[in-house]
Tab-separated table of C-alpha atoms and ligand atoms in Angstrom:
chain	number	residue	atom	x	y	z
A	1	UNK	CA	0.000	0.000	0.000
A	2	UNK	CA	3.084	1.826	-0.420
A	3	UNK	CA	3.013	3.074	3.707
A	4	UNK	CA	-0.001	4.673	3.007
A	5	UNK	CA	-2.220	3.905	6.165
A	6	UNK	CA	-6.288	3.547	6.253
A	7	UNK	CA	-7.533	4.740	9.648
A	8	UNK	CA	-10.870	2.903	10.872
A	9	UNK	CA	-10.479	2.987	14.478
A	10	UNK	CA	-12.243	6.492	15.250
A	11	UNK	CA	-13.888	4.507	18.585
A	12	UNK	CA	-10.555	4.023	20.080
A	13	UNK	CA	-9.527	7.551	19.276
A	14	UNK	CA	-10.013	10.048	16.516
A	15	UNK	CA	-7.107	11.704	15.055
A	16	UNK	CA	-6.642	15.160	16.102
A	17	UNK	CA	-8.897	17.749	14.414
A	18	UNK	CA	-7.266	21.029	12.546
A	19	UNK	CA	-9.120	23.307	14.855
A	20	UNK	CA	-8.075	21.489	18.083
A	21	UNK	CA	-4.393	21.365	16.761
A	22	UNK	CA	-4.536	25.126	16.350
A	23	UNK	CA	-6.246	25.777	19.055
A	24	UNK	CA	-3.427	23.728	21.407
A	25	UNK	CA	-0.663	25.267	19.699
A	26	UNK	CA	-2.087	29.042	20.442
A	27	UNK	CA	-2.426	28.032	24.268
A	28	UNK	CA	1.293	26.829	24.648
A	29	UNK	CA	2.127	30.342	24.580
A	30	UNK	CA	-0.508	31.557	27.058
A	31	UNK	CA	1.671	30.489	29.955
A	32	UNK	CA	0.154	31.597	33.205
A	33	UNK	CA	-2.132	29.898	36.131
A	34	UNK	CA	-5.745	30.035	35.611
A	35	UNK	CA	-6.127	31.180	39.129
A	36	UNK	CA	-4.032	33.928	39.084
A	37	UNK	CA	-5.610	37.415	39.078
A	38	UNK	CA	-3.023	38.984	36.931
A	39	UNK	CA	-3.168	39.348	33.074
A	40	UNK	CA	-1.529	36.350	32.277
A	41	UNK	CA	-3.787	34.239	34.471
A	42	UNK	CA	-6.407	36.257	33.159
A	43	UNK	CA	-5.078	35.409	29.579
A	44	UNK	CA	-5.342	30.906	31.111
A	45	UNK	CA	-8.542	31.735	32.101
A	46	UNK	CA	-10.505	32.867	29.135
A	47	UNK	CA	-9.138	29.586	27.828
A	48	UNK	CA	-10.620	27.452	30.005
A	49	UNK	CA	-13.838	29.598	30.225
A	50	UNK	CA	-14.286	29.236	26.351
A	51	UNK	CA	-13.706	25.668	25.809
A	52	UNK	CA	-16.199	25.459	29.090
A	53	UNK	CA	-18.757	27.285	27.160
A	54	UNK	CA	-18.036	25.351	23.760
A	55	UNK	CA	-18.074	21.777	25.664
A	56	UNK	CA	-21.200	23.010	27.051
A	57	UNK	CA	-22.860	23.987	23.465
A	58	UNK	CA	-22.230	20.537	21.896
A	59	UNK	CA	-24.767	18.962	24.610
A	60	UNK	CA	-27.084	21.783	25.511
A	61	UNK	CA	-25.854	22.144	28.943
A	62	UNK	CA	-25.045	25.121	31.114
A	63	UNK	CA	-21.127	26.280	31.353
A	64	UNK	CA	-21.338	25.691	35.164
A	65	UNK	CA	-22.601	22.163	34.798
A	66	UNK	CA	-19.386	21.230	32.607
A	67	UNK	CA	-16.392	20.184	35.427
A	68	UNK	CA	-13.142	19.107	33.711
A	69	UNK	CA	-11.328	15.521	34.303
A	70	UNK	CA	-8.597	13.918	32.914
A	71	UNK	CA	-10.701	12.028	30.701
A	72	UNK	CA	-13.872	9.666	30.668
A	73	UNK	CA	-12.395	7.798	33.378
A	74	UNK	CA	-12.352	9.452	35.904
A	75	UNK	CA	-15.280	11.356	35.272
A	76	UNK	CA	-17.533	7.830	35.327
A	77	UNK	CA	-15.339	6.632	38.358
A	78	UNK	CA	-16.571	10.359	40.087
A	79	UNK	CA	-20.304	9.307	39.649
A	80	UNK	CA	-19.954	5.416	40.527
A	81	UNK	CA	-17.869	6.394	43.621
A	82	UNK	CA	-20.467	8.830	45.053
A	83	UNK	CA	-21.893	6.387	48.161
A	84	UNK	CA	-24.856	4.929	46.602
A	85	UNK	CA	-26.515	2.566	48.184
A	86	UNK	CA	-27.279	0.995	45.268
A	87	UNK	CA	-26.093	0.731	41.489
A	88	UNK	CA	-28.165	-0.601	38.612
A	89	UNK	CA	-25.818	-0.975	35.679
A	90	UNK	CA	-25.294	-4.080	32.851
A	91	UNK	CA	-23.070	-6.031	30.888
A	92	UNK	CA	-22.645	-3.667	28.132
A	93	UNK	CA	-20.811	-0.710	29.934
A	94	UNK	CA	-17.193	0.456	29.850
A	95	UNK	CA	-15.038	-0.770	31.843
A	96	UNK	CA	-14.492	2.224	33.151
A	97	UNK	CA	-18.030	2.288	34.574
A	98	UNK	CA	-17.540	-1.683	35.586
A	99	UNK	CA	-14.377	-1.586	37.013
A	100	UNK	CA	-15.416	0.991	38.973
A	101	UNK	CA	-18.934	-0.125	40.348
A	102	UNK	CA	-17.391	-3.229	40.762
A	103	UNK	CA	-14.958	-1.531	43.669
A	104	UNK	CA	-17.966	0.019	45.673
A	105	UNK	CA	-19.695	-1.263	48.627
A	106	UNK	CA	-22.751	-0.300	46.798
A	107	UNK	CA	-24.982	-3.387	46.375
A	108	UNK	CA	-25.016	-4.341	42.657
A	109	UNK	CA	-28.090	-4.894	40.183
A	110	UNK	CA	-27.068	-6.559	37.144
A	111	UNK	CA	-29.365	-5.360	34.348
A	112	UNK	CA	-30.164	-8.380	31.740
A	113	UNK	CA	-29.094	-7.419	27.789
A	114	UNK	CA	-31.111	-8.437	24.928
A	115	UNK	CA	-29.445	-9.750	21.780
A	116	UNK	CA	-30.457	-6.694	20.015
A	117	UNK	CA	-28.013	-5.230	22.606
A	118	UNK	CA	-30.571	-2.945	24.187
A	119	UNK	CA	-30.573	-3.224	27.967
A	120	UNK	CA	-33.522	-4.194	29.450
A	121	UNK	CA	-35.547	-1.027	30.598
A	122	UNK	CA	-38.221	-2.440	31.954
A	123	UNK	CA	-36.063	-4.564	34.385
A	124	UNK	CA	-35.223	-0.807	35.945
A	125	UNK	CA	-39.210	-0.460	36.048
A	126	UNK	CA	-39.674	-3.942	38.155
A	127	UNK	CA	-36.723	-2.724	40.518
A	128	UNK	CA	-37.948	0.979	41.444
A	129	UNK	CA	-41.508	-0.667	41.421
A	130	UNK	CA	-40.861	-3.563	43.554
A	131	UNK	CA	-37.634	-2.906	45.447
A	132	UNK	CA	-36.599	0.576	45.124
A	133	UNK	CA	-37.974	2.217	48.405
A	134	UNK	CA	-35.610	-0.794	50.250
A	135	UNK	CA	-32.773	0.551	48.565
A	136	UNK	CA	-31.531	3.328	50.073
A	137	UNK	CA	-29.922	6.116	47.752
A	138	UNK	CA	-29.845	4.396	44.066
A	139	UNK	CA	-27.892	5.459	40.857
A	140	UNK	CA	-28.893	3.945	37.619
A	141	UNK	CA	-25.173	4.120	34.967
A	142	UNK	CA	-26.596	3.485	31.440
A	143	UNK	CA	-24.316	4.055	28.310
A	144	UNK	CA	-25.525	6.441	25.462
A	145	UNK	CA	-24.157	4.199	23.278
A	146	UNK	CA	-21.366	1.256	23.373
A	147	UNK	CA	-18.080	1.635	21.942
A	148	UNK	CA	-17.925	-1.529	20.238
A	149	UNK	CA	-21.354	-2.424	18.398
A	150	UNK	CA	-22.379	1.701	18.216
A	151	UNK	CA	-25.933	0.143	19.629
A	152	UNK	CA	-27.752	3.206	21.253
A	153	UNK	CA	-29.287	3.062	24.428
A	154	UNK	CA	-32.872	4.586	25.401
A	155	UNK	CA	-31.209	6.833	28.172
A	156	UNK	CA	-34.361	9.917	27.136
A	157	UNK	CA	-36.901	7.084	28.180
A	158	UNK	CA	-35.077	5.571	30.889
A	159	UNK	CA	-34.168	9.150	32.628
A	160	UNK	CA	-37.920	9.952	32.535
A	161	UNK	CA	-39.009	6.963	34.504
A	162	UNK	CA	-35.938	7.309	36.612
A	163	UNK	CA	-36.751	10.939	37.658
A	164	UNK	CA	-40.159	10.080	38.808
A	165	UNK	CA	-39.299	7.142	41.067
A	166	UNK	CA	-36.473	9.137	42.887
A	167	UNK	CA	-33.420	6.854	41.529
A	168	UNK	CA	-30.292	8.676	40.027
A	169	UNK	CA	-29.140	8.467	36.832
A	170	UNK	CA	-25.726	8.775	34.976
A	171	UNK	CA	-24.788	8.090	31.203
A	172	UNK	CA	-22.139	7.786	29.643
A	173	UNK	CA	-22.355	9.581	25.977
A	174	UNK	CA	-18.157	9.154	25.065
A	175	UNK	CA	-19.202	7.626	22.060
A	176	UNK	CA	-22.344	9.462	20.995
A	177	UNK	CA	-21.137	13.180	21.286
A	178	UNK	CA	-20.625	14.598	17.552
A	179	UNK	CA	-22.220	11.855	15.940
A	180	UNK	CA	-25.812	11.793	17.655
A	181	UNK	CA	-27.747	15.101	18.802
A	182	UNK	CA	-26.948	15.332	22.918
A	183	UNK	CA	-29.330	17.713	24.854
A	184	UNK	CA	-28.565	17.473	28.252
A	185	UNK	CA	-30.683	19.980	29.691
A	186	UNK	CA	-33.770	17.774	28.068
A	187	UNK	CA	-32.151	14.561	28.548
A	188	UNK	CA	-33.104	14.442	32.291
A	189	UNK	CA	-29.740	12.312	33.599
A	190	UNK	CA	-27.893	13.648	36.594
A	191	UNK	CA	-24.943	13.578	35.149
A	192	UNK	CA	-23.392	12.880	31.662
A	193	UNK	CA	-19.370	11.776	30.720
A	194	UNK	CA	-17.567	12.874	27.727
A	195	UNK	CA	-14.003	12.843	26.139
A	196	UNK	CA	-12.162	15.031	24.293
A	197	UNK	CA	-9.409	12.104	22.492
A	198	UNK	CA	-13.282	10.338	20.589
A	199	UNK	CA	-14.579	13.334	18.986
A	200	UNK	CA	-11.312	15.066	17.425
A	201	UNK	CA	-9.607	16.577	20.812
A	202	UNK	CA	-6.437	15.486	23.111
A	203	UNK	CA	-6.787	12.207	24.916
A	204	UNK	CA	-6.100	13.166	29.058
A	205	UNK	CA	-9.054	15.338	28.908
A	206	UNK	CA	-12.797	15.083	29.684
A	207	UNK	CA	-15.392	15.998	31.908
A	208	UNK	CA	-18.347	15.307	33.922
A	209	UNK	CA	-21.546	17.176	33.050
A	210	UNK	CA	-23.332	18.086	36.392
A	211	UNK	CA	-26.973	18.900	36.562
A	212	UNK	CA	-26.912	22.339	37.926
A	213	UNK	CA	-27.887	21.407	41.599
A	214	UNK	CA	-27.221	17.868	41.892
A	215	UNK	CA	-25.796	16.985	45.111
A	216	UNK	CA	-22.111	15.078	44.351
A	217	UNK	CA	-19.300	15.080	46.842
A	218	UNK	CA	-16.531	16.850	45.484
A	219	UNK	CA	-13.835	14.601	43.763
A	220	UNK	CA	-10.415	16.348	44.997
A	221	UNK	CA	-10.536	18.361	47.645
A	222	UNK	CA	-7.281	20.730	47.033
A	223	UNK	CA	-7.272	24.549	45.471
A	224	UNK	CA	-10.826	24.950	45.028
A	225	UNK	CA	-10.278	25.108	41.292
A	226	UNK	CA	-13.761	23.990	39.024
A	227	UNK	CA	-15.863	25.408	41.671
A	228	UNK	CA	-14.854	23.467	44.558
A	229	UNK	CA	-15.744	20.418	42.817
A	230	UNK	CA	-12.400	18.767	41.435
A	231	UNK	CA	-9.375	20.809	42.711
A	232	UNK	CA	-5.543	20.640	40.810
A	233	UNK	CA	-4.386	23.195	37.996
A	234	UNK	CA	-6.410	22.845	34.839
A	235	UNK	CA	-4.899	21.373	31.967
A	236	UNK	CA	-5.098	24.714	29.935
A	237	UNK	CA	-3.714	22.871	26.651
A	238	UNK	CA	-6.075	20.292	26.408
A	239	UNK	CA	-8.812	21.999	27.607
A	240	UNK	CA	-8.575	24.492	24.632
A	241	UNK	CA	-8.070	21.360	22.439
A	242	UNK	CA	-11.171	19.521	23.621
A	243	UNK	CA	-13.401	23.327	23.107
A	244	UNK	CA	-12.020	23.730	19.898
A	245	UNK	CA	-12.726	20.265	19.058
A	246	UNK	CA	-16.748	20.457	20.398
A	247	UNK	CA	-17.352	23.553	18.551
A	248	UNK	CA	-16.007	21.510	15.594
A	249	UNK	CA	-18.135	18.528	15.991
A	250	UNK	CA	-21.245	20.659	17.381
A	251	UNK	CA	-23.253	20.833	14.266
A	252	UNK	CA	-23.502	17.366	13.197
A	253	UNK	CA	-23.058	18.349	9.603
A	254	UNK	CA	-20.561	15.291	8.993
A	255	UNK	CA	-23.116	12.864	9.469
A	256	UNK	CA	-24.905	12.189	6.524
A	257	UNK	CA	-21.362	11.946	4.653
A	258	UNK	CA	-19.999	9.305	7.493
A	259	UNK	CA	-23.751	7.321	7.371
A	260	UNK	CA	-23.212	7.156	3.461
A	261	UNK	CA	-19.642	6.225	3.544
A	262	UNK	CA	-20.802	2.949	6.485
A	263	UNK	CA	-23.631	1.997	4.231
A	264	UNK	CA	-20.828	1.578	1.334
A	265	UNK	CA	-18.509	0.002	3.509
A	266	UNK	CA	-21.549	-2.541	4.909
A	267	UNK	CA	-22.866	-3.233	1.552
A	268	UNK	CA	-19.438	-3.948	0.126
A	269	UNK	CA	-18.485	-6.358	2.534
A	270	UNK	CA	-21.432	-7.904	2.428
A	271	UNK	CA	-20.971	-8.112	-1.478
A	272	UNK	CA	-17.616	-10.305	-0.625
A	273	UNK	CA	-18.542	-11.715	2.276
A	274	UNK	CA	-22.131	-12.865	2.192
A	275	UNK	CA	-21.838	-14.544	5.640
A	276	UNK	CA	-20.378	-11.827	7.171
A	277	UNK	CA	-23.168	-10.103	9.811
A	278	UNK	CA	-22.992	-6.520	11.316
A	279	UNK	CA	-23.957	-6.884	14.758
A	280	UNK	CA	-27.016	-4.680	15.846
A	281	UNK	CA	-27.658	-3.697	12.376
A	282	UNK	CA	-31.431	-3.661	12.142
A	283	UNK	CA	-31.641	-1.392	15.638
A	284	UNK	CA	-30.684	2.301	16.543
A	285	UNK	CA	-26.775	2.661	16.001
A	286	UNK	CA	-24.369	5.373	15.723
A	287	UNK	CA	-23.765	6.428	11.928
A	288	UNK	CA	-20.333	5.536	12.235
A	289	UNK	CA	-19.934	1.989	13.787
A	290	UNK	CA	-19.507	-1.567	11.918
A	291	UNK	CA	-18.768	-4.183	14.368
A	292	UNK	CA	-18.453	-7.036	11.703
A	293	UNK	CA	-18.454	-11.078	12.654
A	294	UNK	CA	-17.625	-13.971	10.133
A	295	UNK	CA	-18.214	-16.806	12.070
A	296	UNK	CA	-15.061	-18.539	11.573
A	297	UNK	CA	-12.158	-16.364	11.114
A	298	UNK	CA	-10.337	-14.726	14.494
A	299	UNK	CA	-11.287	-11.724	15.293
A	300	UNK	CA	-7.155	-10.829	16.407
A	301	UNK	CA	-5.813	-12.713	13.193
A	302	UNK	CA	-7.730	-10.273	11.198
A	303	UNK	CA	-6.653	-7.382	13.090
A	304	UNK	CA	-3.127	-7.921	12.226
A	305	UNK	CA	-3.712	-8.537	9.004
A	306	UNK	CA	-5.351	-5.829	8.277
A	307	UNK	CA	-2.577	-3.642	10.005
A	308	UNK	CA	-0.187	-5.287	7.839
A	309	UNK	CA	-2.045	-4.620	4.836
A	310	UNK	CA	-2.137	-0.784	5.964
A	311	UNK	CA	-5.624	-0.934	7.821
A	312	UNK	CA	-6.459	0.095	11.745
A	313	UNK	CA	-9.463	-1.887	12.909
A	314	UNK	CA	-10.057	-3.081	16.330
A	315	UNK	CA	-11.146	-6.315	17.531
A	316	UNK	CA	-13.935	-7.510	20.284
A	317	UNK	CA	-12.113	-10.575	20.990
A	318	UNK	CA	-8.517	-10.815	22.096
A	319	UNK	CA	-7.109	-14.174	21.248
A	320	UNK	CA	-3.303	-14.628	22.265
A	321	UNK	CA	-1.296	-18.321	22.652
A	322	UNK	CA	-4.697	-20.023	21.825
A	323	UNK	CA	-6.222	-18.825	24.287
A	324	UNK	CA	-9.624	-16.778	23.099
A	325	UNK	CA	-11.061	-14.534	25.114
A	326	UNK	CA	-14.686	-13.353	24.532
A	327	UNK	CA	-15.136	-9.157	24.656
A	328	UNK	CA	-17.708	-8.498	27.954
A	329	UNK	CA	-20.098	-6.228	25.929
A	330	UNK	CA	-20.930	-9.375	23.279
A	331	UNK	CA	-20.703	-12.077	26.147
A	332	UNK	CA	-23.565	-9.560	27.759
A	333	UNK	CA	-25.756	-9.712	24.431
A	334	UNK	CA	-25.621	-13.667	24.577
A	335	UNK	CA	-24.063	-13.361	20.653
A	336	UNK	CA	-23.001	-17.295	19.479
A	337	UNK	CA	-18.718	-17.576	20.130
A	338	UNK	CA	-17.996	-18.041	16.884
A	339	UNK	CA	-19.482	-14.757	16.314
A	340	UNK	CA	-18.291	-12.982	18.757
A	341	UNK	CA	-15.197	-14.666	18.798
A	342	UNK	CA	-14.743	-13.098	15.146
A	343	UNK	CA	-16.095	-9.412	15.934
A	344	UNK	CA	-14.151	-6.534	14.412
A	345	UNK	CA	-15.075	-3.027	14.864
A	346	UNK	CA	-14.437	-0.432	11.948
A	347	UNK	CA	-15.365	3.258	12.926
A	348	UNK	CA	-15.011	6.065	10.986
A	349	UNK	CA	-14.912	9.840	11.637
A	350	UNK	CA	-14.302	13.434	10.968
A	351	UNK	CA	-11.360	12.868	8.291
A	352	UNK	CA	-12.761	9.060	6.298
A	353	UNK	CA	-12.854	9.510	3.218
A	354	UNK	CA	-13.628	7.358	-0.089
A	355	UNK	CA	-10.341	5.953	-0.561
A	356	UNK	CA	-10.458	4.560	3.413
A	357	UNK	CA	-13.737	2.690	2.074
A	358	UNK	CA	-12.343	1.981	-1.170
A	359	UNK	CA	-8.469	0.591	0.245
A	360	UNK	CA	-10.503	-1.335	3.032
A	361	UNK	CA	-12.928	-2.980	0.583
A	362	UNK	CA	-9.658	-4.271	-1.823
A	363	UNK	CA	-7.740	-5.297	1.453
A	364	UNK	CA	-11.121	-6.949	2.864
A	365	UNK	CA	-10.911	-8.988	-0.350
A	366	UNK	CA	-7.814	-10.539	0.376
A	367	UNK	CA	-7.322	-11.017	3.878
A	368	UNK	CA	-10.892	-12.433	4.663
A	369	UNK	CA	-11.265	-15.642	3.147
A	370	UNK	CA	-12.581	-18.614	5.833
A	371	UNK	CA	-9.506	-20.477	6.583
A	372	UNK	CA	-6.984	-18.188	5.108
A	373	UNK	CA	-6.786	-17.555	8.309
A	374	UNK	CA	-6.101	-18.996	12.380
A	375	UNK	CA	-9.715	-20.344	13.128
A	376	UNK	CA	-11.343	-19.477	15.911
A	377	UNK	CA	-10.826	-22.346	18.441
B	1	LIG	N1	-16.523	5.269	27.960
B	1	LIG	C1	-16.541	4.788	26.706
B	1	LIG	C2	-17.829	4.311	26.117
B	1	LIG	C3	-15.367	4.739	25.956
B	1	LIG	O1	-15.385	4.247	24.713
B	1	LIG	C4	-14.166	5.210	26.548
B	1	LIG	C5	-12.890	5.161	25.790
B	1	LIG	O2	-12.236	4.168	25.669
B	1	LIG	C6	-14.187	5.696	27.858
B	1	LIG	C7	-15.395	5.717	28.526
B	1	LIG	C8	-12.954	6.179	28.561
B	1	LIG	O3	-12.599	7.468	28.123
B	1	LIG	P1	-11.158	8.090	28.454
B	1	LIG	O4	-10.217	7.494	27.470
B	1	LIG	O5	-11.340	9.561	28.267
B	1	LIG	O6	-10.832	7.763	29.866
């Protein structure tokens, strides 16, 4: 492919967007504290205060709702580690928001998945309806939509019913902000995670949306910096990265051109593949997503292949000395092994183009014949 690389792993992390570059590069000179009170601090400050306001604008929130993190991470780890009593969550979540809940004393309500990969709403009904007054303070953690199969959640419909029986409610909309319409001040969660690295910003950067008087205890007690609520310096660079990035992303207006360019990847493979299946494809998914199965071929094997051949997917499945190991979020739909076992993901993003779909379909062709390759075992 003479070194020319094909990027289709915009889930993991987008590649930097021109504004966001720019924007980084203009606040390395800023210098200066954003707490100080002199010019130069002044000069940090507006920084901060404008990506605030443009990180705010992509979701319909308030400026003061928007807190800063390092990322994601620690912004669902915040919510999960607030001292519920209780924490309704599923299968299908980050590990960011398992690993996490997992470490609480809270006590722990597994939420059953459907194939389809939608969680299983009405299981939250029979809970708040049946044991919900028995358990204490309760927090409901429900994605926006997954990271692997793009499968969107109904977080509008769940945050209603969860707002009239007194339970909490956080989601986590990583992989839905620029590439489905987010209105948090509508939505009705609590709270709301995003990061900067999946939508065209820095990676080390996120934050936690706050509904303007939720009760949270603060994260890191310290300098009082993002109004008492996580204390340390802000991280002025990335900050104006992830703003820059938002603004970028806010109006959607890349959509139709990444649905169209998934459709031709889908119907391509599907042309050359006719047992290959796209998991979730007949429910709500992001525009971008493909999380592709051929029962048969391994998932990993694929992966490298394709990187060899000049391609960047990502696989569910992890298979290393034999050993295959199963990704959580299709072991939590109840998908067959041999198709999750062969699960890639191919995302696309602000910068795919054509020739991506194009060099992918001619690659495809090649490295994805049955048995060409290490079976699953
Ligand atoms: N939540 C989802 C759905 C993700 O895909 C990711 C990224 O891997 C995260 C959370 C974690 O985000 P961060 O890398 O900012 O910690």
């Amino acid at each position: 492919m003479n070194g020319h690389r094909f990027y289709l792993d915009h889930n993991a992390t987008a590649p930097l967007r021109p504004e966001a570059r720019a924007a980084m590069i203009a606040a390395l000179d800023v210098g200066g504290n954003p707490s100080s009170v002199h010019f130069e601090g002044r000069r940090a400050r507006a920084l901060v205060e404008t990506a605030r306001e443009q990180v705010a604008a992509l979701i319909n929130a308030k400026p003061l709702e928007i807190v800063f993190t390092s990322g994601a991470t620690e912004a669902n780890a915040w919510v999960a580690s607030g001292g519920w009593d209780t924490i309704l969550s599923s299968g299908i979540e980050h590990d960011s928001v398992r690993g996490p809940v997992a470490a609480t004393t809270a006590r722990q309500v597994a939420l059953p998945v459907a194939t389809d990969g939608v969680v299983a709403v009405e299981e939250i009904a029979n809970f708040a309806l049946r044991d919900a007054s028995a358990a204490g303070r309760t927090l409901v953690m429900l994605q926006m939509a997954n990271n692997e199969t793009g499968i969107v959640q109904p977080v509008a419909e769940v945050a209603h019913f969860c707002r009239a029986h007194g339970l909490a409610i956080h989601t986590d909309a990583v992989q839905a902000a620029g590439r489905l319409p987010i209105d948090f001040t509508n939505l009705g969660v609590d709270t709301l995670s995003l990061s900067a690295h999946k939508i065209g910003g820095p990676t080390g950067v996120g934050v936690l949306v706050i509904r303007d008087g939720t009760k949270l205890a603060t994260l890191l007690a310290g300098g009082g910096q993002e109004r008492r609520r996580r204390a340390g310096t802000e991280n002025v660079i990335g900050i104006a990265g992830f703003g820059a990035a938002a603004a970028a992303a806010r109006d959607l207006a890349d959509v139709p051109r990444i649905t169209a360019l998934r459709d031709r990847l889908e119907a391509g493979i599907a042309q050359l593949t006719p047992q290959a299946m796209v998991i979730g494809r007949t429910g709500v998914r992001l525009p971008n997503t493909t999380a592709l199965a051929v029962p048969g071929l391994a998932a990993e094997t694929l992966v490298i292949k394709l990187d060899l051949a000049g391609v960047a997917v990502s696989a569910g499945a992890a298979c290393s000395s034999g050993k295959v190991g199963v990704s959580h979020t299709l072991a939590a739909m109840n998908l067959p092994a041999d198709v999750a076992r062969s699960a890639i993901r191919l995302s696309l993003g602000w910068n795919s183009s054509p020739a991506d779909v194009t060099a992918f379909l001619e690659i495809w062709a090649t490295v994805a014949r049955p048995r060409a390759l290490c079976a699953a075992a």
